[in-house]
PDB file of C-alpha atoms in Angstrom:
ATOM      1  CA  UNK A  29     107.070-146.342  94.696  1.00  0.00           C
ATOM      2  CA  UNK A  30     107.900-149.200  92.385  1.00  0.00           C
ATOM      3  CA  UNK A  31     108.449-152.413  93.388  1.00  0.00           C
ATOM      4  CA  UNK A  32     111.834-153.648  94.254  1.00  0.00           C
ATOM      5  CA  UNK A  33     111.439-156.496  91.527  1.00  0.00           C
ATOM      6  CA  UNK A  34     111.023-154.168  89.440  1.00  0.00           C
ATOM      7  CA  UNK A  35     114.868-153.398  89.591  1.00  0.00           C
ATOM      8  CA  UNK A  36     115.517-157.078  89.553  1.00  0.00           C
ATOM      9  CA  UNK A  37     113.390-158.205  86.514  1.00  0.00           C
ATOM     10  CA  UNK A  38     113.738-155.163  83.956  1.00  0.00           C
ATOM     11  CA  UNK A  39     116.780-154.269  82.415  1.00  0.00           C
ATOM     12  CA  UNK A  40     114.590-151.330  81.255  1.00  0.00           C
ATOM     13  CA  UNK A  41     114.146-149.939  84.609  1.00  0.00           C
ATOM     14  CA  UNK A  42     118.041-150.630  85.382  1.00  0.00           C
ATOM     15  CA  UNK A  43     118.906-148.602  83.021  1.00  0.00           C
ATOM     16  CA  UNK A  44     116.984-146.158  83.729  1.00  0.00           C
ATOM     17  CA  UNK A  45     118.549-145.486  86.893  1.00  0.00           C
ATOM     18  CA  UNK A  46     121.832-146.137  85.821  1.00  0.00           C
ATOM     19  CA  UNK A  47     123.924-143.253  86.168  1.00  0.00           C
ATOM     20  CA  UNK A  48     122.707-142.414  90.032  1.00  0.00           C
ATOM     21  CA  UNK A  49     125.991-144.048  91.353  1.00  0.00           C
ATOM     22  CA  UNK A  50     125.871-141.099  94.575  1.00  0.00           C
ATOM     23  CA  UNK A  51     123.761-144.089  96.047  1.00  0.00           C
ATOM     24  CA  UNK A  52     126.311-146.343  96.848  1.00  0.00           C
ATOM     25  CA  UNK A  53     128.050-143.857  99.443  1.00  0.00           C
ATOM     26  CA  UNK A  54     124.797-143.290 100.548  1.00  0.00           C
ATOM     27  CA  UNK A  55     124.769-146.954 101.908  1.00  0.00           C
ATOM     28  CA  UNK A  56     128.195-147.604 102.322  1.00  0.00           C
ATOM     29  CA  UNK A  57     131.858-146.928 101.426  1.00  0.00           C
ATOM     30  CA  UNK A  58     132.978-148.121  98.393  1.00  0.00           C
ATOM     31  CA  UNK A  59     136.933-148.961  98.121  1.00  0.00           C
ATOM     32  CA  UNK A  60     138.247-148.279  95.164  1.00  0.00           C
ATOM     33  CA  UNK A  61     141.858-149.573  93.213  1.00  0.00           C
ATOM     34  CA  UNK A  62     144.378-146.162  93.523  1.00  0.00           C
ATOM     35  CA  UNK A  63     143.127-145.332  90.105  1.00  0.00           C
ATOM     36  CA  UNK A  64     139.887-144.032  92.050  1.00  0.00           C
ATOM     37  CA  UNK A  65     137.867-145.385  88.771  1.00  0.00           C
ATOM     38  CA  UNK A  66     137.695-149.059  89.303  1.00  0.00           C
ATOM     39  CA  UNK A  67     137.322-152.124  91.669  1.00  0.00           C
ATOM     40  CA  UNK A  68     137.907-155.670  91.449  1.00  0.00           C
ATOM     41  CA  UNK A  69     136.062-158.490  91.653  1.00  0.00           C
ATOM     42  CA  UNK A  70     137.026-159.127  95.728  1.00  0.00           C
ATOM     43  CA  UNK A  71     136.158-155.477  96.603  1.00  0.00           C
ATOM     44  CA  UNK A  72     132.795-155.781  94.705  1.00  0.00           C
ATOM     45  CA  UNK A  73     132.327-159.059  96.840  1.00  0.00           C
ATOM     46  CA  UNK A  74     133.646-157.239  99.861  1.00  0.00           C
ATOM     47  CA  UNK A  75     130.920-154.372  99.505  1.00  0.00           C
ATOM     48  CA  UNK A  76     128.198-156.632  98.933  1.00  0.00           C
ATOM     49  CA  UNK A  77     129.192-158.796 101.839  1.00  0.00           C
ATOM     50  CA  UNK A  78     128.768-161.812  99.550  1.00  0.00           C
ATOM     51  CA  UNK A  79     131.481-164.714  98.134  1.00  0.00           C
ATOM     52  CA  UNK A  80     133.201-163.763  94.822  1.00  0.00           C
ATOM     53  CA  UNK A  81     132.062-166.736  93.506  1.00  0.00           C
ATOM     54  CA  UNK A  82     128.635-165.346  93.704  1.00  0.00           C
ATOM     55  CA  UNK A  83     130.021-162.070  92.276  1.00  0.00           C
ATOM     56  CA  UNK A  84     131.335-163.866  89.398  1.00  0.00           C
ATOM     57  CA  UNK A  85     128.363-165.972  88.695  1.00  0.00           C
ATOM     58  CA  UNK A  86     126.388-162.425  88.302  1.00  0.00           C
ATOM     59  CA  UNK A  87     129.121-161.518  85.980  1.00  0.00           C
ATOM     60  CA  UNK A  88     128.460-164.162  83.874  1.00  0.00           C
ATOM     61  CA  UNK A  89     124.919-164.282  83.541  1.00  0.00           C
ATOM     62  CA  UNK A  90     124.719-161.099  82.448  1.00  0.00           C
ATOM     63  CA  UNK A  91     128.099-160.027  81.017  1.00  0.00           C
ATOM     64  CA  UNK A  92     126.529-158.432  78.052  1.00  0.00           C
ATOM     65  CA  UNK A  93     124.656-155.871  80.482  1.00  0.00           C
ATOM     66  CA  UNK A  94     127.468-155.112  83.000  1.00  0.00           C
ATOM     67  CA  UNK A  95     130.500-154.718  79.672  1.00  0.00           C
ATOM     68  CA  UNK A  96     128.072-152.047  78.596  1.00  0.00           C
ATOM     69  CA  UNK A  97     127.798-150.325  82.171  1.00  0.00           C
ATOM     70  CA  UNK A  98     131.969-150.173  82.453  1.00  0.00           C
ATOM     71  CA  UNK A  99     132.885-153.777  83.544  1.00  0.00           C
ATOM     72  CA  UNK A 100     136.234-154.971  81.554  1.00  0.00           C
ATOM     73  CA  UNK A 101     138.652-157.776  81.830  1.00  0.00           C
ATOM     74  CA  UNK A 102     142.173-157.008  81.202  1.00  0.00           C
ATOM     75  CA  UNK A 103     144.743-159.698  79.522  1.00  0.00           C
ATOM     76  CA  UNK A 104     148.107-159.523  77.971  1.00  0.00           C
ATOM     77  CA  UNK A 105     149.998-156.169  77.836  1.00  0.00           C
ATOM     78  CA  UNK A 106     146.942-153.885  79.060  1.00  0.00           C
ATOM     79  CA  UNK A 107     147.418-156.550  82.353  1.00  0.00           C
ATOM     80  CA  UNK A 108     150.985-155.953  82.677  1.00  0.00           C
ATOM     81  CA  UNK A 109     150.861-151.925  82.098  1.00  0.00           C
ATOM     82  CA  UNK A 110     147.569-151.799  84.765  1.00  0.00           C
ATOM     83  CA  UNK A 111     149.560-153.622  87.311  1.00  0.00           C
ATOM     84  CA  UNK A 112     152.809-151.843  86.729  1.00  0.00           C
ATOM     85  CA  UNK A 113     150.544-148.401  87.192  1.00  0.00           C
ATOM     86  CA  UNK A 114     148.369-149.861  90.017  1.00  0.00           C
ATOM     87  CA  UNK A 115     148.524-152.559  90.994  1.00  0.00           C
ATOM     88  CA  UNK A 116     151.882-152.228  92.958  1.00  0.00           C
ATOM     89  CA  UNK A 117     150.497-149.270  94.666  1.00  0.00           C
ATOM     90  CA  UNK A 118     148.178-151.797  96.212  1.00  0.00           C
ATOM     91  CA  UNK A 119     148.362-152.572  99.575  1.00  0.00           C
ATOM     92  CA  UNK A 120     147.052-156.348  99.410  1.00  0.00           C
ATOM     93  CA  UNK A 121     148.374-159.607  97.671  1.00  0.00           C
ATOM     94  CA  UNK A 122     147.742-159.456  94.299  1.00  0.00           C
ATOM     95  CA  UNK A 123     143.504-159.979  94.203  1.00  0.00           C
ATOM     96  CA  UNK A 124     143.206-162.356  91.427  1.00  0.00           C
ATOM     97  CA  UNK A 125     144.609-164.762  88.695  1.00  0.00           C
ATOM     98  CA  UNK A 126     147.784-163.471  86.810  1.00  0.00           C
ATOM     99  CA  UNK A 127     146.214-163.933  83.464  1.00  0.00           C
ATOM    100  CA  UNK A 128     143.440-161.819  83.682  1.00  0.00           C
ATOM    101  CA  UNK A 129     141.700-159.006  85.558  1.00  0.00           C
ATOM    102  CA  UNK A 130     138.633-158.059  85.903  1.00  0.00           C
ATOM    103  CA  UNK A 131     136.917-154.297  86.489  1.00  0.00           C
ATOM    104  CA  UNK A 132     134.187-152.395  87.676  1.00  0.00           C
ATOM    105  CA  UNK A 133     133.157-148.960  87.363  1.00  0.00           C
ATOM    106  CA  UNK A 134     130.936-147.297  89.920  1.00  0.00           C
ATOM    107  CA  UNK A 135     128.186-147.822  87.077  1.00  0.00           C
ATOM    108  CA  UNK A 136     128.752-151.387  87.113  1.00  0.00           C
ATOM    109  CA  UNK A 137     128.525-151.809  90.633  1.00  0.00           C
ATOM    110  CA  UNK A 138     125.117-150.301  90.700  1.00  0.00           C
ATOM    111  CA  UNK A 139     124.042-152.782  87.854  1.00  0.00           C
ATOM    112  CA  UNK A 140     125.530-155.549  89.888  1.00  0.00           C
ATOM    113  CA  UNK A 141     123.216-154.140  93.151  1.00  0.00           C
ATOM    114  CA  UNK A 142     120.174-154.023  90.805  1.00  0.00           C
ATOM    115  CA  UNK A 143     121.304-158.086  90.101  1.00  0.00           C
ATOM    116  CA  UNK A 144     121.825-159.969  93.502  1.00  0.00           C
ATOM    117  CA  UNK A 145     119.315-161.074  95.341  1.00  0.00           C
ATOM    118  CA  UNK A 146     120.487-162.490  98.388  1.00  0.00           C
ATOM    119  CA  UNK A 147     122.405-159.608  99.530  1.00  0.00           C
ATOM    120  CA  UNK A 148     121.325-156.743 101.978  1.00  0.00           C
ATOM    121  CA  UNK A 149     123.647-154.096 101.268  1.00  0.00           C
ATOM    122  CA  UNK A 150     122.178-154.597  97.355  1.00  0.00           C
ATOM    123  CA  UNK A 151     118.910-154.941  99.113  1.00  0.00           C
ATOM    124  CA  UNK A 152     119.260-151.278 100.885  1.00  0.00           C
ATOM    125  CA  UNK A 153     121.069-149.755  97.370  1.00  0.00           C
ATOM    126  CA  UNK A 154     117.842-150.744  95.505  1.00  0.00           C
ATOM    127  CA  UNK A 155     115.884-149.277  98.263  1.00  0.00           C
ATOM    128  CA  UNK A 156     117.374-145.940  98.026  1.00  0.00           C
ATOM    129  CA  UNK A 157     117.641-145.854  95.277  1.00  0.00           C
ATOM    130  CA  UNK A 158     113.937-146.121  94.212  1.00  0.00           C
ATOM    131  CA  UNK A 159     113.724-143.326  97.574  1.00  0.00           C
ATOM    132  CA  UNK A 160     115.529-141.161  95.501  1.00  0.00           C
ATOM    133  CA  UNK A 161     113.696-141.611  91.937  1.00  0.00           C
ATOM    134  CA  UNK A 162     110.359-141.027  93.353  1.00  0.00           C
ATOM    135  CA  UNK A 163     111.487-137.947  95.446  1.00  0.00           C
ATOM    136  CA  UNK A 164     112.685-136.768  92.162  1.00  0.00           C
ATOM    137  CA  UNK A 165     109.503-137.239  90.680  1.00  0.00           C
ATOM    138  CA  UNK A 166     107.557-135.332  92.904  1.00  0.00           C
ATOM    139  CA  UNK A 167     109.715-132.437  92.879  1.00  0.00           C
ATOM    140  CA  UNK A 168     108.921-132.305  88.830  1.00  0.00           C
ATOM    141  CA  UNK A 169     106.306-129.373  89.028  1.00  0.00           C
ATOM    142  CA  UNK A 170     103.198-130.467  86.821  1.00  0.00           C
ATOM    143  CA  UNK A 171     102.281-127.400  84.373  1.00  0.00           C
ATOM    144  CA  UNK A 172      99.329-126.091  85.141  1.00  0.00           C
ATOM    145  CA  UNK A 173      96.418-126.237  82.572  1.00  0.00           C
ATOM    146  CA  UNK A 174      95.897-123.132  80.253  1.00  0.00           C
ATOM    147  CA  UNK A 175      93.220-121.099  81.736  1.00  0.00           C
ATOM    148  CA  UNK A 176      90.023-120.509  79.348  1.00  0.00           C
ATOM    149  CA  UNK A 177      89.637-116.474  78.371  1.00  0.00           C
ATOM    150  CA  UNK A 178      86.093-115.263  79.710  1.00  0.00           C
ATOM    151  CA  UNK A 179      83.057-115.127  77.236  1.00  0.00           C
ATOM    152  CA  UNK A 180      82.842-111.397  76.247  1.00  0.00           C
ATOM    153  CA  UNK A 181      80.044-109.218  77.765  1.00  0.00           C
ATOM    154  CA  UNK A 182      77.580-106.981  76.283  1.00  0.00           C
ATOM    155  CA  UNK A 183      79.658-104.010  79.057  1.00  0.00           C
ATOM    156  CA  UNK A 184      82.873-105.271  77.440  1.00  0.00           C
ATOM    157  CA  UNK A 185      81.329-105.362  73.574  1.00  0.00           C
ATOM    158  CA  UNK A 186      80.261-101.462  74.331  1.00  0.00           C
ATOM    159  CA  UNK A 187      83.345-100.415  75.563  1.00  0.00           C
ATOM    160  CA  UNK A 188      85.406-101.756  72.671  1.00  0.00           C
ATOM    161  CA  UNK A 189      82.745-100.240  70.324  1.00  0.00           C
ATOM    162  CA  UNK A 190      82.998 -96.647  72.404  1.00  0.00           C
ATOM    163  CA  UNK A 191      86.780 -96.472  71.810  1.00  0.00           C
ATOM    164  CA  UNK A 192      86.495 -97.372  68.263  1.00  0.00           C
ATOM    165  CA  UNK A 193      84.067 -94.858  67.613  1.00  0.00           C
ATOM    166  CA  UNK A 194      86.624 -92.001  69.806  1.00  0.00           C
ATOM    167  CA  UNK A 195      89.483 -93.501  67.319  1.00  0.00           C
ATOM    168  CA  UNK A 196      87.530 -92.749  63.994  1.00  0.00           C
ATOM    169  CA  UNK A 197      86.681 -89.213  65.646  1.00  0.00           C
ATOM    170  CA  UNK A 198      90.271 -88.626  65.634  1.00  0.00           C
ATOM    171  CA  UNK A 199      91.329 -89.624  62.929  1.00  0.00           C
ATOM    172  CA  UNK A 200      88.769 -87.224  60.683  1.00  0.00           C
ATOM    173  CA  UNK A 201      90.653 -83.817  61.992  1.00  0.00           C
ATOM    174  CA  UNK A 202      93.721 -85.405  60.871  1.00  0.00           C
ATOM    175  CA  UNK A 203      92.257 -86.358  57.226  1.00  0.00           C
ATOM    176  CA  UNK A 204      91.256 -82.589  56.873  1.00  0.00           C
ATOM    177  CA  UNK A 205      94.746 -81.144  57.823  1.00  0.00           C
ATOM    178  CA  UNK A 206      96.546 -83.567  55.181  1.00  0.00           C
ATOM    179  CA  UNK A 207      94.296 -82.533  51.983  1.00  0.00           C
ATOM    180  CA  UNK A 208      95.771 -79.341  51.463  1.00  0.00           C
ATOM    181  CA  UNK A 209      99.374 -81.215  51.046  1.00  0.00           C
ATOM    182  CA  UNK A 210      97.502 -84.337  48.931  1.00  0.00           C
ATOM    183  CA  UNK A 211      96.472 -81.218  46.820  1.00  0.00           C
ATOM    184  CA  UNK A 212      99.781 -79.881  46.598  1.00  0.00           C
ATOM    185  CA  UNK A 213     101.530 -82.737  45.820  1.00  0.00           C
ATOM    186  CA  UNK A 214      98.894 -83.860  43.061  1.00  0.00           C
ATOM    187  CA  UNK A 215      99.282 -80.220  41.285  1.00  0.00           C
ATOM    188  CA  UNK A 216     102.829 -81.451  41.115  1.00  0.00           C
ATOM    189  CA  UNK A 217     102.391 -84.393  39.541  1.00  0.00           C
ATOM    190  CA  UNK A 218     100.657 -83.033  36.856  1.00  0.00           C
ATOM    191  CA  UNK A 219     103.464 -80.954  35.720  1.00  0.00           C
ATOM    192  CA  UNK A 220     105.696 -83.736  36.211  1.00  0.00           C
ATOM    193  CA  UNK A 221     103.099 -85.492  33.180  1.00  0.00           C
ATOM    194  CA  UNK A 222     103.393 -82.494  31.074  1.00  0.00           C
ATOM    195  CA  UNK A 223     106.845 -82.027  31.375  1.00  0.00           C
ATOM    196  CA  UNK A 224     107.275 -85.768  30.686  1.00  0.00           C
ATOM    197  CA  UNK A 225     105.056 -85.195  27.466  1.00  0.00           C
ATOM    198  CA  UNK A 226     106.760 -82.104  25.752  1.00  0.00           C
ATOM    199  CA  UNK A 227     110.243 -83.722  26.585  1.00  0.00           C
ATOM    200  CA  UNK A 228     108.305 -87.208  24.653  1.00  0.00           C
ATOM    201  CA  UNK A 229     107.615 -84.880  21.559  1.00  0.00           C
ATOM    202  CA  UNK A 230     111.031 -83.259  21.547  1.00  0.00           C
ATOM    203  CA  UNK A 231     112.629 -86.593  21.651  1.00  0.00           C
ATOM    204  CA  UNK A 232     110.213 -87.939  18.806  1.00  0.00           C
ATOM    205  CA  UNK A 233     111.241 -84.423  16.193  1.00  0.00           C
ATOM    206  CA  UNK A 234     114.733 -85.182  16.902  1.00  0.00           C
ATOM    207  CA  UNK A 235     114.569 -88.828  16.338  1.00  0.00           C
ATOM    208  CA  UNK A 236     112.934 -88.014  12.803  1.00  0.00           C
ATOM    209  CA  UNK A 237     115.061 -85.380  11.914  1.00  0.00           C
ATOM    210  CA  UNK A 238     118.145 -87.951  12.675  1.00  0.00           C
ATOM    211  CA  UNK A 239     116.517 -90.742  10.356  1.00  0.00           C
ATOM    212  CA  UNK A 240     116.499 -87.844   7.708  1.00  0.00           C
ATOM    213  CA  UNK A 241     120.349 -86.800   8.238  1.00  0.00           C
ATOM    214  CA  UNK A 242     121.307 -90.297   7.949  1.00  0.00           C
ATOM    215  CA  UNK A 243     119.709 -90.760   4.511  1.00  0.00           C
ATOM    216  CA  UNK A 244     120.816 -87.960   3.176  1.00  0.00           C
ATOM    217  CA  UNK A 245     124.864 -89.053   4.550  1.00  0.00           C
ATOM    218  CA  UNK A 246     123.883 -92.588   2.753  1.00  0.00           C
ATOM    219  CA  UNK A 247     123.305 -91.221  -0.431  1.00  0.00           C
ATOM    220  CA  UNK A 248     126.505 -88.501  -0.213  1.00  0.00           C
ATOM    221  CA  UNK A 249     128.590 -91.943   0.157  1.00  0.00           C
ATOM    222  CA  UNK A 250     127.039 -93.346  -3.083  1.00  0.00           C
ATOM    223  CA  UNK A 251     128.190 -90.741  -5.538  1.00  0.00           C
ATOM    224  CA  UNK A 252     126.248 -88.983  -7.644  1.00  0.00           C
ATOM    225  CA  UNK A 253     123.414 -90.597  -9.905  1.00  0.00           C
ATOM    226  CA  UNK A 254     123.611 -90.992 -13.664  1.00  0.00           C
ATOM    227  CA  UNK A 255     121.506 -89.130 -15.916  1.00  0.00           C
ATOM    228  CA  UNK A 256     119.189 -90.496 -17.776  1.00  0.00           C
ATOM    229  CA  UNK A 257     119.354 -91.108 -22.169  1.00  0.00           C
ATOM    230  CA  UNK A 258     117.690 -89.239 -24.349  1.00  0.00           C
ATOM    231  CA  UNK A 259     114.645 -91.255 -25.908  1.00  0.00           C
ATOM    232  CA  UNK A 260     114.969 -92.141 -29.477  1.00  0.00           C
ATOM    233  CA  UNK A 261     112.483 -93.890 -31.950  1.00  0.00           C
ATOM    234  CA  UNK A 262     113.525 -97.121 -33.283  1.00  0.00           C
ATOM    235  CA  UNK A 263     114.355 -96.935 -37.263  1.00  0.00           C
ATOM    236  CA  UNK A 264     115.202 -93.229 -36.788  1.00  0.00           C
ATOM    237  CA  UNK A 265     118.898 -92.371 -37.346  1.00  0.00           C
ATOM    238  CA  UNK A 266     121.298 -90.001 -35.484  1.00  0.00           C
ATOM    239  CA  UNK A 267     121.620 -86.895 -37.137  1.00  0.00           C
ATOM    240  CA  UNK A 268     125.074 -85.638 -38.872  1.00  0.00           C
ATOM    241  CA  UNK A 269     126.798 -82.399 -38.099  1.00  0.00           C
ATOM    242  CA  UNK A 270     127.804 -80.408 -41.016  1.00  0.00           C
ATOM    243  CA  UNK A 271     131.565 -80.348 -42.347  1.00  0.00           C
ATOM    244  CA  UNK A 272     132.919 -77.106 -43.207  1.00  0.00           C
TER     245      UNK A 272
END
């Protein structure tokens, strides 16, 4: 178990524990504004059987710690709408100064028993408390450690080889019962190829015979070529037809 100063000295370790607020019960009952949520500074002082001055000097030493853990002071129109929805539901004169309130959460009431020192009902709350962390820590089950596989044997080695050897055995009755179909279905692919290869030829003669067609349409759309002129040799001259 920790030390008690531990609590006292380390914020750390406070917060830690923060949120295990069942503790206060534990030691005694906490009274609570109607609200149920919050308590003021008197009933803090009034659980702790301490002066509220004391309270309040707590407060201030560590404000910082115990406005992060729910404490709050209330001014202006958040005072008046508290009071008019609590505070006149409370049985007591009115706890504290008019101009301000201040509250505390369970949470901050456990920070504030982690704080004072001089107080035995914060005295017994740190107790328990630390009761209850380290129960909690030995009910955390520690895994086990991964246990090591066993170094094979040579009995082991054979027996693995054995079954290997019964698996390859089976397999070769298997082999011979699919050739015939292998054979089959290679025969087939063969005349697939020479299918494939008289359909290739085909395709070629008709692609030819195509390229021809198409010349002969180009030179239809042309027109007919001229013929060509007689040859004649230079000096000679054209001969003349006879008049009747």
């Amino acid at each position: 178990m920790p030390p008690e100063a531990v609590l006292l000295e380390s914020r750390a370790m406070r917060d830690s524990v923060a949120d295990r607020t069942e503790v206060l019960d534990k030691v005694k009952a906490l009274a609570l504004l109607p609200d149920g949520v919050h308590a003021t500074t008197e009933g803090v002082a009034s659980y702790f059987v301490v002066h509220k001055e004391v309270v309040k000097k707590v407060t201030q030493r560590h404000r910082a710690e115990l406005s992060t853990n729910g404490m709050w002071v209330l001014r202006g129109s958040d005072l008046r709408e508290f009071k008019r929805d609590n505070m006149s539901l409370y049985e007591e004169s009115y706890p504290q100064a008019k101009t301000n309130l201040t509250l505390y959460t369970r949470r901050t009431i456990l920070n504030i028993a982690m704080l004072l020192r001089d107080s035995e009902v914060a005295r017994a709350v740190r107790t328990y408390l630390l009761d209850v962390e380290e129960s909690a820590r030995e009910r955390v089950e520690v895994p086990r450690p991964r246990q090591a596989r066993p170094a094979p044997t040579v009995e082991s080695l054979d027996h693995r080889l054995t079954r290997g050897e019964s698996s390859l055995a089976d397999i070769g009755p298997a082999l011979r019962d699919l050739g015939p179909v292998i054979g089959r279905i290679s025969g087939r692919l063969d005349r697939l190829d020479r299918r494939l290869d008289a359909t290739n030829r085909v395709v070629c003669a008709m692609s030819e015979r195509l390229s021809d067609l198409a010349e002969d349409v180009r030179e239809l759309r042309s027109g007919p070529r001229p013929l060509p002129r007689p040859h004649r040799h230079p000096g000679s001259r054209p001969k003349r037809r006879d008049q009747g």
